Amino acid sequence: MDSSAELSIRGADGTYPVVVRAGALADALPAFVGARRFSRIAVITNDTLAPLYGEALVGRLPDAFLITVPDGEAHKTLSTATALYGDLLAGGCDRSSLVIALGGGVIGDLAGFVAATFMRGVAFVQAPTSLLAMVDASLGGKVGVDLPQGKNLVGAFKDPLAVFADTATLRTLPPIEWRCGLAEVLKAGLIADPPLVDHLLACGPEPVEEIVTRAVRVKKAIVEQDRLESGVRATLNLGHTFAHAIEQVSGYAWKHGEAVAVGLVGAARLSVRRGLASPTLAETVERAVIALGLPARYAGLEPAALWDAMRHDKKWQGGTARFVLLREPGAPCVVDGVPRDEVIAVLESLREGT
Ligand SMILES: NC(=O)c1ccc[n+]([C@@H]2O[C@H](COP(=O)([O-])OP(=O)(O)OC[C@H]3O[C@@H](n4cnc5c(N)ncnc54)[C@H](O)[C@@H]3O)[C@@H](O)[C@H]2O)c1
Ligand SMILES: [Zn+2]
């Protein structure tokens, strides 16, 4: 496969390019923006990424200025959004301005929400810098902020004009964030790209541009079929029912990607238990998770408490136990009405020391 790639995603009003290439922040993004007219360009980033990439990017764009928010999910809030509206006004932005989100999924969601709502919506470009944002958060048009009551409770659908995933930025990504992104790459392979799973097992997560591009293709195919999340997009939730329960019951001591890794093993074991898949599926998923340096087990959490957390999952409409399961890599299915004792048995088997 080509080591760099340009893909495109069909969104609400047309198609937008997704450029996956080392150096895209230095060439492709400035060229794209320079070919269009914007009254002002606001690059929204955080205080970790501003010195690494933000200042250089602003220097390459006409009429651009940098807005920096503090790093962390704790700042993906309406009060940060309010501050950003003020910064946009102070910087002279109007309806013909452009907002660029430069950062991980937190910045993409937050800046995208601001772009969707400032003056009823301004042009928006995604420049994801974390692996998770490149393969997941920057694609598909969902943007939003958290409320004290829960994550992503206020949001919008906002397609970007383009996505520029500069894989060179991944060199400074903390190793734990890299591994968490790999959990989503593995998820993408399990949903729709079995050769990607084989590649991760045989060669590890290199070359980076290739694994990012392949995971982007999976998400592209799914969101194009189901832009407003009614059906097939649910398969992107593979491993996530388990993961959300682990995150929640641990009081968010678990990182999302690590919880997804355990959740992928859980979904595979549940698939085997229900006779959907052969035992080799669970072995393959567990081997891949371990090969990527991710956890396959959890400790210190009660299976009954995890089940209770799952019951409150907003995707379990009417209280029916809904899981995305696998017949084999590349063949997901949504299964309703999974009995409690089967889920508990799988949760028991995922406990460390069992
Ligand atoms: N909109 C969607 O469809 C969607 C999908 C999945 C996740 N999300 C959201 O994405 C967020 C998680 O995204 P994330 O995992 O990228 O977290 P994040 O944005 O918090 O980034 C993780 C950490 O890595 C740092 N970082 C990012 N890129 C870096 C780089 N190149 N070099 C050095 N440090 C870097 C960040 O500053 C941060 O400290 C959550 O808020 C989640 O809700 C949204
Ligand atoms: Zn996820």
Tab-separated table of C-alpha atoms and ligand atoms in Angstrom:
chain	number	residue	atom	x	y	z
A	1	MET	CA	0.000	0.000	0.000
A	2	ASP	CA	1.003	3.578	-0.672
A	3	SER	CA	2.753	5.025	2.388
A	4	SER	CA	0.785	8.265	2.192
A	5	ALA	CA	-2.807	8.585	1.192
A	6	GLU	CA	-5.595	10.986	0.460
A	7	LEU	CA	-9.059	9.744	1.196
A	8	SER	CA	-12.342	11.544	1.301
A	9	ILE	CA	-15.479	11.225	3.368
A	10	ARG	CA	-18.986	11.922	2.140
A	11	GLY	CA	-20.598	14.180	4.723
A	12	ALA	CA	-23.819	16.155	5.058
A	13	ASP	CA	-23.100	18.680	2.314
A	14	GLY	CA	-20.502	17.156	0.091
A	15	THR	CA	-17.245	15.354	0.385
A	16	TYR	CA	-14.254	16.397	2.452
A	17	PRO	CA	-10.669	15.186	2.074
A	18	VAL	CA	-8.779	13.300	4.772
A	19	VAL	CA	-5.040	13.664	4.272
A	20	VAL	CA	-2.872	11.185	6.184
A	21	ARG	CA	0.773	12.123	5.732
A	22	ALA	CA	3.885	13.007	7.670
A	23	GLY	CA	4.395	16.736	7.127
A	24	ALA	CA	0.761	17.569	6.256
A	25	LEU	CA	0.760	20.449	8.763
A	26	ALA	CA	3.667	22.047	6.926
A	27	ASP	CA	2.472	21.650	3.351
A	28	ALA	CA	-1.000	20.231	2.625
A	29	LEU	CA	-2.884	22.201	5.272
A	30	PRO	CA	-1.367	25.624	4.458
A	31	ALA	CA	-1.872	24.952	0.727
A	32	PHE	CA	-5.535	24.022	1.265
A	33	VAL	CA	-6.248	27.047	3.441
A	34	GLY	CA	-4.210	29.405	1.247
A	35	ALA	CA	-6.345	28.491	-1.765
A	36	ARG	CA	-9.483	29.751	0.011
A	37	ARG	CA	-10.556	33.116	1.405
A	38	PHE	CA	-11.217	33.512	5.105
A	39	SER	CA	-11.539	36.808	6.960
A	40	ARG	CA	-9.546	35.384	9.905
A	41	ILE	CA	-8.164	31.995	10.881
A	42	ALA	CA	-8.260	30.868	14.508
A	43	VAL	CA	-6.100	27.877	15.400
A	44	ILE	CA	-7.462	26.383	18.613
A	45	THR	CA	-5.031	24.133	20.494
A	46	ASN	CA	-3.896	23.354	24.039
A	47	ASP	CA	-0.903	24.451	26.087
A	48	THR	CA	0.986	21.200	25.393
A	49	LEU	CA	0.637	21.445	21.617
A	50	ALA	CA	0.941	25.218	21.158
A	51	PRO	CA	4.761	25.243	21.494
A	52	LEU	CA	5.168	21.911	19.666
A	53	TYR	CA	3.034	22.626	16.585
A	54	GLY	CA	0.656	25.545	17.093
A	55	GLU	CA	3.084	28.435	16.767
A	56	ALA	CA	4.696	26.967	13.636
A	57	LEU	CA	1.309	26.352	12.022
A	58	VAL	CA	0.074	29.892	12.647
A	59	GLY	CA	3.269	31.192	11.065
A	60	ARG	CA	2.406	29.367	7.847
A	61	LEU	CA	-1.150	30.719	7.511
A	62	PRO	CA	-2.354	34.154	6.421
A	63	ASP	CA	-4.344	36.223	8.958
A	64	ALA	CA	-4.092	33.488	11.561
A	65	PHE	CA	-3.865	33.629	15.325
A	66	LEU	CA	-3.485	31.030	18.051
A	67	ILE	CA	-5.933	30.366	20.863
A	68	THR	CA	-4.671	28.103	23.642
A	69	VAL	CA	-6.788	26.303	26.215
A	70	PRO	CA	-5.484	24.223	29.129
A	71	ASP	CA	-4.768	20.558	28.328
A	72	GLY	CA	-7.213	17.881	29.446
A	73	GLU	CA	-10.723	16.482	29.216
A	74	ALA	CA	-11.646	18.583	32.273
A	75	HIS	CA	-11.631	21.614	29.963
A	76	LYS	CA	-13.994	20.166	27.320
A	77	THR	CA	-16.814	22.215	28.804
A	78	LEU	CA	-19.348	24.904	28.003
A	79	SER	CA	-17.353	27.366	30.084
A	80	THR	CA	-14.258	26.800	27.915
A	81	ALA	CA	-16.491	27.155	24.840
A	82	THR	CA	-17.792	30.467	26.196
A	83	ALA	CA	-14.240	31.695	26.666
A	84	LEU	CA	-13.425	30.614	23.107
A	85	TYR	CA	-16.369	32.590	21.658
A	86	GLY	CA	-14.900	35.622	23.403
A	87	ASP	CA	-11.423	34.902	21.995
A	88	LEU	CA	-12.857	34.562	18.481
A	89	LEU	CA	-14.647	37.911	18.782
A	90	ALA	CA	-11.580	39.583	20.270
A	91	GLY	CA	-9.514	38.224	17.362
A	92	GLY	CA	-11.899	39.788	14.848
A	93	CYS	CA	-13.579	36.598	13.663
A	94	ASP	CA	-16.894	36.768	11.832
A	95	ARG	CA	-19.049	34.442	9.748
A	96	SER	CA	-16.360	34.182	7.066
A	97	SER	CA	-13.683	32.995	9.447
A	98	LEU	CA	-12.115	29.557	9.803
A	99	VAL	CA	-11.547	27.544	12.959
A	100	ILE	CA	-8.765	24.948	12.914
A	101	ALA	CA	-8.714	22.312	15.682
A	102	LEU	CA	-5.092	21.330	16.353
A	103	GLY	CA	-4.863	18.551	18.920
A	104	GLY	CA	-6.305	15.311	20.206
A	105	GLY	CA	-9.961	14.396	20.457
A	106	VAL	CA	-10.595	16.853	23.269
A	107	ILE	CA	-9.573	19.813	21.125
A	108	GLY	CA	-11.339	18.404	18.049
A	109	ASP	CA	-14.624	17.990	19.913
A	110	LEU	CA	-14.383	21.341	21.701
A	111	ALA	CA	-13.184	23.484	18.771
A	112	GLY	CA	-15.645	21.679	16.477
A	113	PHE	CA	-18.492	22.491	18.835
A	114	VAL	CA	-17.397	26.125	18.908
A	115	ALA	CA	-17.152	26.178	15.092
A	116	ALA	CA	-20.634	24.616	14.836
A	117	THR	CA	-22.224	27.245	17.052
A	118	PHE	CA	-20.238	30.515	16.735
A	119	MET	CA	-22.388	32.816	14.569
A	120	ARG	CA	-24.532	29.751	13.734
A	121	GLY	CA	-21.522	27.974	12.319
A	122	VAL	CA	-18.218	28.867	10.677
A	123	ALA	CA	-15.818	26.879	8.502
A	124	PHE	CA	-13.858	24.217	10.322
A	125	VAL	CA	-10.724	22.148	9.682
A	126	GLN	CA	-9.550	19.203	11.788
A	127	ALA	CA	-5.810	18.760	12.406
A	128	PRO	CA	-5.725	15.710	14.710
A	129	THR	CA	-2.431	15.096	16.519
A	130	SER	CA	-3.231	12.022	18.633
A	131	LEU	CA	-3.622	8.555	17.164
A	132	LEU	CA	-7.126	8.288	18.620
A	133	ALA	CA	-8.145	11.585	17.042
A	134	MET	CA	-6.668	10.570	13.660
A	135	VAL	CA	-8.504	7.257	13.445
A	136	ASP	CA	-11.660	8.080	15.359
A	137	ALA	CA	-12.564	11.462	16.891
A	138	SER	CA	-11.762	13.709	13.895
A	139	LEU	CA	-13.890	11.634	11.506
A	140	GLY	CA	-17.641	11.477	11.232
A	141	GLY	CA	-18.687	14.978	12.225
A	142	LYS	CA	-19.616	14.482	15.879
A	143	VAL	CA	-18.509	17.388	18.080
A	144	GLY	CA	-19.428	18.376	21.595
A	145	VAL	CA	-18.590	19.124	25.194
A	146	ASP	CA	-19.091	17.427	28.556
A	147	LEU	CA	-21.493	18.389	31.336
A	148	PRO	CA	-20.890	17.719	35.045
A	149	GLN	CA	-23.540	14.972	34.656
A	150	GLY	CA	-21.644	13.120	31.957
A	151	LYS	CA	-19.429	13.113	28.889
A	152	ASN	CA	-20.481	14.460	25.478
A	153	LEU	CA	-23.967	15.434	26.641
A	154	VAL	CA	-24.084	18.616	24.549
A	155	GLY	CA	-23.062	18.523	20.914
A	156	ALA	CA	-23.735	18.841	17.236
A	157	PHE	CA	-22.918	17.293	13.893
A	158	LYS	CA	-20.343	19.472	12.146
A	159	ASP	CA	-18.423	18.242	9.135
A	160	PRO	CA	-14.991	19.752	8.623
A	161	LEU	CA	-13.862	21.214	5.287
A	162	ALA	CA	-10.934	18.809	5.516
A	163	VAL	CA	-8.941	16.642	7.936
A	164	PHE	CA	-5.137	16.815	7.996
A	165	ALA	CA	-3.579	13.975	9.997
A	166	ASP	CA	0.145	14.747	10.174
A	167	THR	CA	1.589	11.436	11.347
A	168	ALA	CA	4.935	13.100	12.159
A	169	THR	CA	3.250	14.665	15.197
A	170	LEU	CA	2.769	11.180	16.671
A	171	ARG	CA	6.486	11.123	17.542
A	172	THR	CA	5.805	13.369	20.539
A	173	LEU	CA	2.627	11.579	21.626
A	174	PRO	CA	3.060	10.063	25.129
A	175	PRO	CA	3.443	6.242	24.849
A	176	ILE	CA	0.278	5.570	26.843
A	177	GLU	CA	-1.739	7.756	24.427
A	178	TRP	CA	-0.180	5.883	21.515
A	179	ARG	CA	-1.233	2.533	22.975
A	180	CYS	CA	-4.741	3.822	23.679
A	181	GLY	CA	-5.062	4.865	20.042
A	182	LEU	CA	-3.883	1.406	18.996
A	183	ALA	CA	-6.865	-0.107	20.815
A	184	GLU	CA	-9.136	1.829	18.427
A	185	VAL	CA	-7.004	0.770	15.448
A	186	LEU	CA	-7.391	-2.869	16.506
A	187	LYS	CA	-11.134	-2.268	16.934
A	188	ALA	CA	-11.314	-0.933	13.372
A	189	GLY	CA	-9.513	-4.012	12.071
A	190	LEU	CA	-11.821	-6.345	13.973
A	191	ILE	CA	-14.911	-4.568	12.643
A	192	ALA	CA	-14.000	-4.405	8.988
A	193	ASP	CA	-10.339	-5.035	8.066
A	194	PRO	CA	-9.090	-8.519	9.052
A	195	PRO	CA	-5.760	-8.044	7.208
A	196	LEU	CA	-5.099	-5.064	9.506
A	197	VAL	CA	-5.472	-7.404	12.509
A	198	ASP	CA	-3.071	-9.886	10.876
A	199	HIS	CA	-0.657	-7.050	10.154
A	200	LEU	CA	-0.737	-5.823	13.766
A	201	LEU	CA	-0.052	-9.378	14.973
A	202	ALA	CA	2.742	-10.072	12.497
A	203	CYS	CA	4.512	-6.698	12.210
A	204	GLY	CA	3.216	-4.492	15.028
A	205	PRO	CA	1.867	-0.986	14.469
A	206	GLU	CA	4.239	0.033	11.668
A	207	PRO	CA	4.319	1.725	9.238
A	208	VAL	CA	2.237	4.313	11.042
A	209	GLU	CA	0.783	5.915	7.929
A	210	GLU	CA	-0.476	2.555	6.775
A	211	ILE	CA	-2.244	1.576	9.980
A	212	VAL	CA	-3.765	5.056	10.349
A	213	THR	CA	-4.972	5.022	6.744
A	214	ARG	CA	-6.512	1.590	7.091
A	215	ALA	CA	-8.329	2.517	10.304
A	216	VAL	CA	-9.549	5.762	8.689
A	217	ARG	CA	-10.966	3.714	5.799
A	218	VAL	CA	-12.972	1.586	8.215
A	219	LYS	CA	-14.503	4.573	9.975
A	220	LYS	CA	-15.126	6.305	6.641
A	221	ALA	CA	-17.085	3.336	5.311
A	222	ILE	CA	-19.221	3.161	8.428
A	223	VAL	CA	-20.008	6.854	8.889
A	224	GLU	CA	-20.803	7.243	5.191
A	225	GLN	CA	-23.415	4.508	5.504
A	226	ASP	CA	-24.858	5.943	8.675
A	227	ARG	CA	-24.115	9.613	9.184
A	228	LEU	CA	-26.650	10.245	11.923
A	229	GLU	CA	-25.970	7.072	13.856
A	230	SER	CA	-29.075	4.986	13.426
A	231	GLY	CA	-27.792	1.560	12.486
A	232	VAL	CA	-24.438	0.291	11.261
A	233	ARG	CA	-22.540	3.000	13.160
A	234	ALA	CA	-23.371	1.005	16.282
A	235	THR	CA	-20.689	-1.491	15.259
A	236	LEU	CA	-18.086	1.178	16.090
A	237	ASN	CA	-19.105	0.427	19.675
A	238	LEU	CA	-17.328	-2.938	19.601
A	239	GLY	CA	-15.775	-3.465	23.042
A	240	HIS	CA	-17.205	-0.191	24.285
A	241	THR	CA	-20.048	-1.521	26.464
A	242	PHE	CA	-17.447	-3.323	28.560
A	243	ALA	CA	-15.078	-0.345	28.328
A	244	HIS	CA	-17.563	2.279	29.486
A	245	ALA	CA	-18.490	0.109	32.472
A	246	ILE	CA	-14.825	-0.337	33.454
A	247	GLU	CA	-14.173	3.400	33.099
A	248	GLN	CA	-17.223	4.321	35.123
A	249	VAL	CA	-16.936	1.769	37.944
A	250	SER	CA	-13.228	2.576	38.352
A	251	GLY	CA	-14.121	6.264	38.728
A	252	TYR	CA	-12.310	6.970	35.443
A	253	ALA	CA	-9.036	5.595	36.839
A	254	TRP	CA	-8.887	3.567	33.609
A	255	LYS	CA	-7.968	5.298	30.368
A	256	HIS	CA	-10.515	4.848	27.608
A	257	GLY	CA	-8.211	2.978	25.199
A	258	GLU	CA	-7.019	0.559	27.870
A	259	ALA	CA	-10.608	-0.155	28.845
A	260	VAL	CA	-11.439	-0.677	25.154
A	261	ALA	CA	-8.649	-3.256	24.952
A	262	VAL	CA	-10.196	-5.292	27.796
A	263	GLY	CA	-13.593	-4.694	26.209
A	264	LEU	CA	-12.463	-6.122	22.870
A	265	VAL	CA	-11.333	-9.295	24.650
A	266	GLY	CA	-14.669	-9.326	26.512
A	267	ALA	CA	-16.691	-8.932	23.301
A	268	ALA	CA	-14.693	-11.736	21.670
A	269	ARG	CA	-15.231	-14.064	24.646
A	270	LEU	CA	-18.930	-13.279	24.751
A	271	SER	CA	-19.129	-14.030	21.019
A	272	VAL	CA	-17.521	-17.428	21.619
A	273	ARG	CA	-19.753	-18.126	24.618
A	274	ARG	CA	-22.871	-17.425	22.601
A	275	GLY	CA	-21.740	-19.804	19.868
A	276	LEU	CA	-21.285	-17.036	17.325
A	277	ALA	CA	-17.539	-17.430	16.931
A	278	SER	CA	-14.928	-20.141	17.337
A	279	PRO	CA	-12.537	-20.012	20.335
A	280	THR	CA	-9.683	-18.942	18.060
A	281	LEU	CA	-11.362	-15.525	17.756
A	282	ALA	CA	-10.936	-14.852	21.472
A	283	GLU	CA	-7.337	-16.108	21.345
A	284	THR	CA	-6.530	-13.876	18.357
A	285	VAL	CA	-8.002	-10.774	19.989
A	286	GLU	CA	-6.209	-11.420	23.270
A	287	ARG	CA	-2.890	-12.004	21.484
A	288	ALA	CA	-3.293	-8.782	19.511
A	289	VAL	CA	-4.170	-6.766	22.629
A	290	ILE	CA	-1.110	-8.086	24.473
A	291	ALA	CA	1.154	-7.599	21.440
A	292	LEU	CA	0.154	-3.921	21.370
A	293	GLY	CA	1.106	-3.482	25.033
A	294	LEU	CA	-2.508	-3.172	26.153
A	295	PRO	CA	-4.232	-4.882	29.088
A	296	ALA	CA	-6.438	-7.936	28.471
A	297	ARG	CA	-7.648	-8.180	32.086
A	298	TYR	CA	-8.839	-5.902	34.886
A	299	ALA	CA	-8.431	-6.116	38.638
A	300	GLY	CA	-10.265	-4.796	41.653
A	301	LEU	CA	-13.696	-4.252	40.081
A	302	GLU	CA	-16.805	-6.293	40.880
A	303	PRO	CA	-18.501	-7.988	37.902
A	304	ALA	CA	-21.934	-7.238	39.396
A	305	ALA	CA	-21.070	-3.539	39.607
A	306	LEU	CA	-19.840	-3.592	35.987
A	307	TRP	CA	-23.120	-5.194	34.887
A	308	ASP	CA	-25.088	-2.517	36.742
A	309	ALA	CA	-23.083	0.198	34.980
A	310	MET	CA	-23.815	-1.447	31.623
A	311	ARG	CA	-27.554	-1.464	32.352
A	312	HIS	CA	-27.454	2.321	32.419
A	313	ASP	CA	-25.663	2.517	29.049
A	314	LYS	CA	-27.716	4.936	26.933
A	315	LYS	CA	-27.412	2.521	24.010
A	316	TRP	CA	-29.393	-0.129	25.907
A	317	GLN	CA	-32.772	1.291	24.931
A	318	GLY	CA	-35.582	-0.157	26.991
A	319	GLY	CA	-33.104	-1.924	29.241
A	320	THR	CA	-32.298	-4.683	26.742
A	321	ALA	CA	-28.700	-5.882	26.973
A	322	ARG	CA	-27.183	-4.892	23.635
A	323	PHE	CA	-23.676	-5.888	22.589
A	324	VAL	CA	-21.674	-5.613	19.401
A	325	LEU	CA	-20.253	-9.095	18.912
A	326	LEU	CA	-18.127	-10.766	16.246
A	327	ARG	CA	-18.667	-13.861	14.139
A	328	GLU	CA	-15.052	-13.483	13.009
A	329	PRO	CA	-12.752	-10.530	12.298
A	330	GLY	CA	-14.579	-8.347	9.778
A	331	ALA	CA	-18.050	-9.697	10.642
A	332	PRO	CA	-19.627	-7.767	13.530
A	333	CYS	CA	-23.239	-8.149	14.613
A	334	VAL	CA	-25.461	-6.357	17.108
A	335	VAL	CA	-27.062	-8.746	19.583
A	336	ASP	CA	-29.928	-7.812	21.901
A	337	GLY	CA	-31.119	-9.543	25.025
A	338	VAL	CA	-27.849	-11.087	26.203
A	339	PRO	CA	-28.616	-12.685	29.597
A	340	ARG	CA	-26.975	-11.301	32.726
A	341	ASP	CA	-25.342	-14.591	33.728
A	342	GLU	CA	-23.475	-14.859	30.425
A	343	VAL	CA	-22.109	-11.343	30.748
A	344	ILE	CA	-21.156	-11.942	34.369
A	345	ALA	CA	-19.364	-15.162	33.391
A	346	VAL	CA	-17.315	-13.275	30.807
A	347	LEU	CA	-16.589	-10.494	33.302
A	348	GLU	CA	-15.401	-13.119	35.816
A	349	SER	CA	-13.081	-14.600	33.187
A	350	LEU	CA	-11.566	-11.161	32.526
A	351	ARG	CA	-10.569	-10.649	36.149
A	352	GLU	CA	-6.846	-10.772	36.782
A	353	GLY	CA	-5.796	-14.043	38.395
A	354	THR	CA	-8.608	-16.103	36.883
B	1	LIG	N1	-16.240	13.053	18.146
B	1	LIG	C1	-16.050	11.760	18.115
B	1	LIG	O1	-16.576	11.045	17.249
B	1	LIG	C2	-15.146	11.138	19.149
B	1	LIG	C3	-14.748	9.806	19.030
B	1	LIG	C4	-13.878	9.288	19.989
B	1	LIG	C5	-13.420	10.088	21.016
B	1	LIG	N2	-13.836	11.376	21.118
B	1	LIG	C6	-13.355	12.256	22.191
B	1	LIG	O2	-11.946	12.374	22.061
B	1	LIG	C7	-11.395	12.659	23.348
B	1	LIG	C8	-10.180	11.791	23.557
B	1	LIG	O3	-9.226	12.112	22.573
B	1	LIG	P1	-7.668	11.840	22.810
B	1	LIG	O4	-7.487	10.441	23.258
B	1	LIG	O5	-6.948	12.340	21.624
B	1	LIG	O6	-7.373	12.704	24.111
B	1	LIG	P2	-6.712	14.174	24.291
B	1	LIG	O7	-7.224	15.099	23.279
B	1	LIG	O8	-6.873	14.511	25.721
B	1	LIG	O9	-5.174	13.886	23.988
B	1	LIG	C9	-4.458	13.042	24.860
B	1	LIG	C10	-3.211	13.738	25.400
B	1	LIG	O10	-2.202	13.701	24.391
B	1	LIG	C11	-1.726	15.015	24.154
B	1	LIG	N3	-1.330	15.064	22.756
B	1	LIG	C12	-2.138	14.956	21.669
B	1	LIG	N4	-1.395	14.939	20.561
B	1	LIG	C13	-0.104	15.032	20.936
B	1	LIG	C14	1.129	15.063	20.242
B	1	LIG	N5	1.189	14.903	18.916
B	1	LIG	N6	2.270	15.217	20.955
B	1	LIG	C15	2.219	15.318	22.313
B	1	LIG	N7	1.102	15.278	23.026
B	1	LIG	C16	-0.053	15.134	22.340
B	1	LIG	C17	-2.857	15.918	24.535
B	1	LIG	O11	-2.394	17.231	24.824
B	1	LIG	C18	-3.410	15.195	25.759
B	1	LIG	O12	-2.664	15.506	26.894
B	1	LIG	C19	-12.493	12.444	24.367
B	1	LIG	O13	-12.978	13.677	24.810
B	1	LIG	C20	-13.570	11.709	23.577
B	1	LIG	O14	-14.877	11.986	24.051
B	1	LIG	C21	-14.673	11.913	20.202
B	2	ZN	ZN	-13.469	4.530	21.840
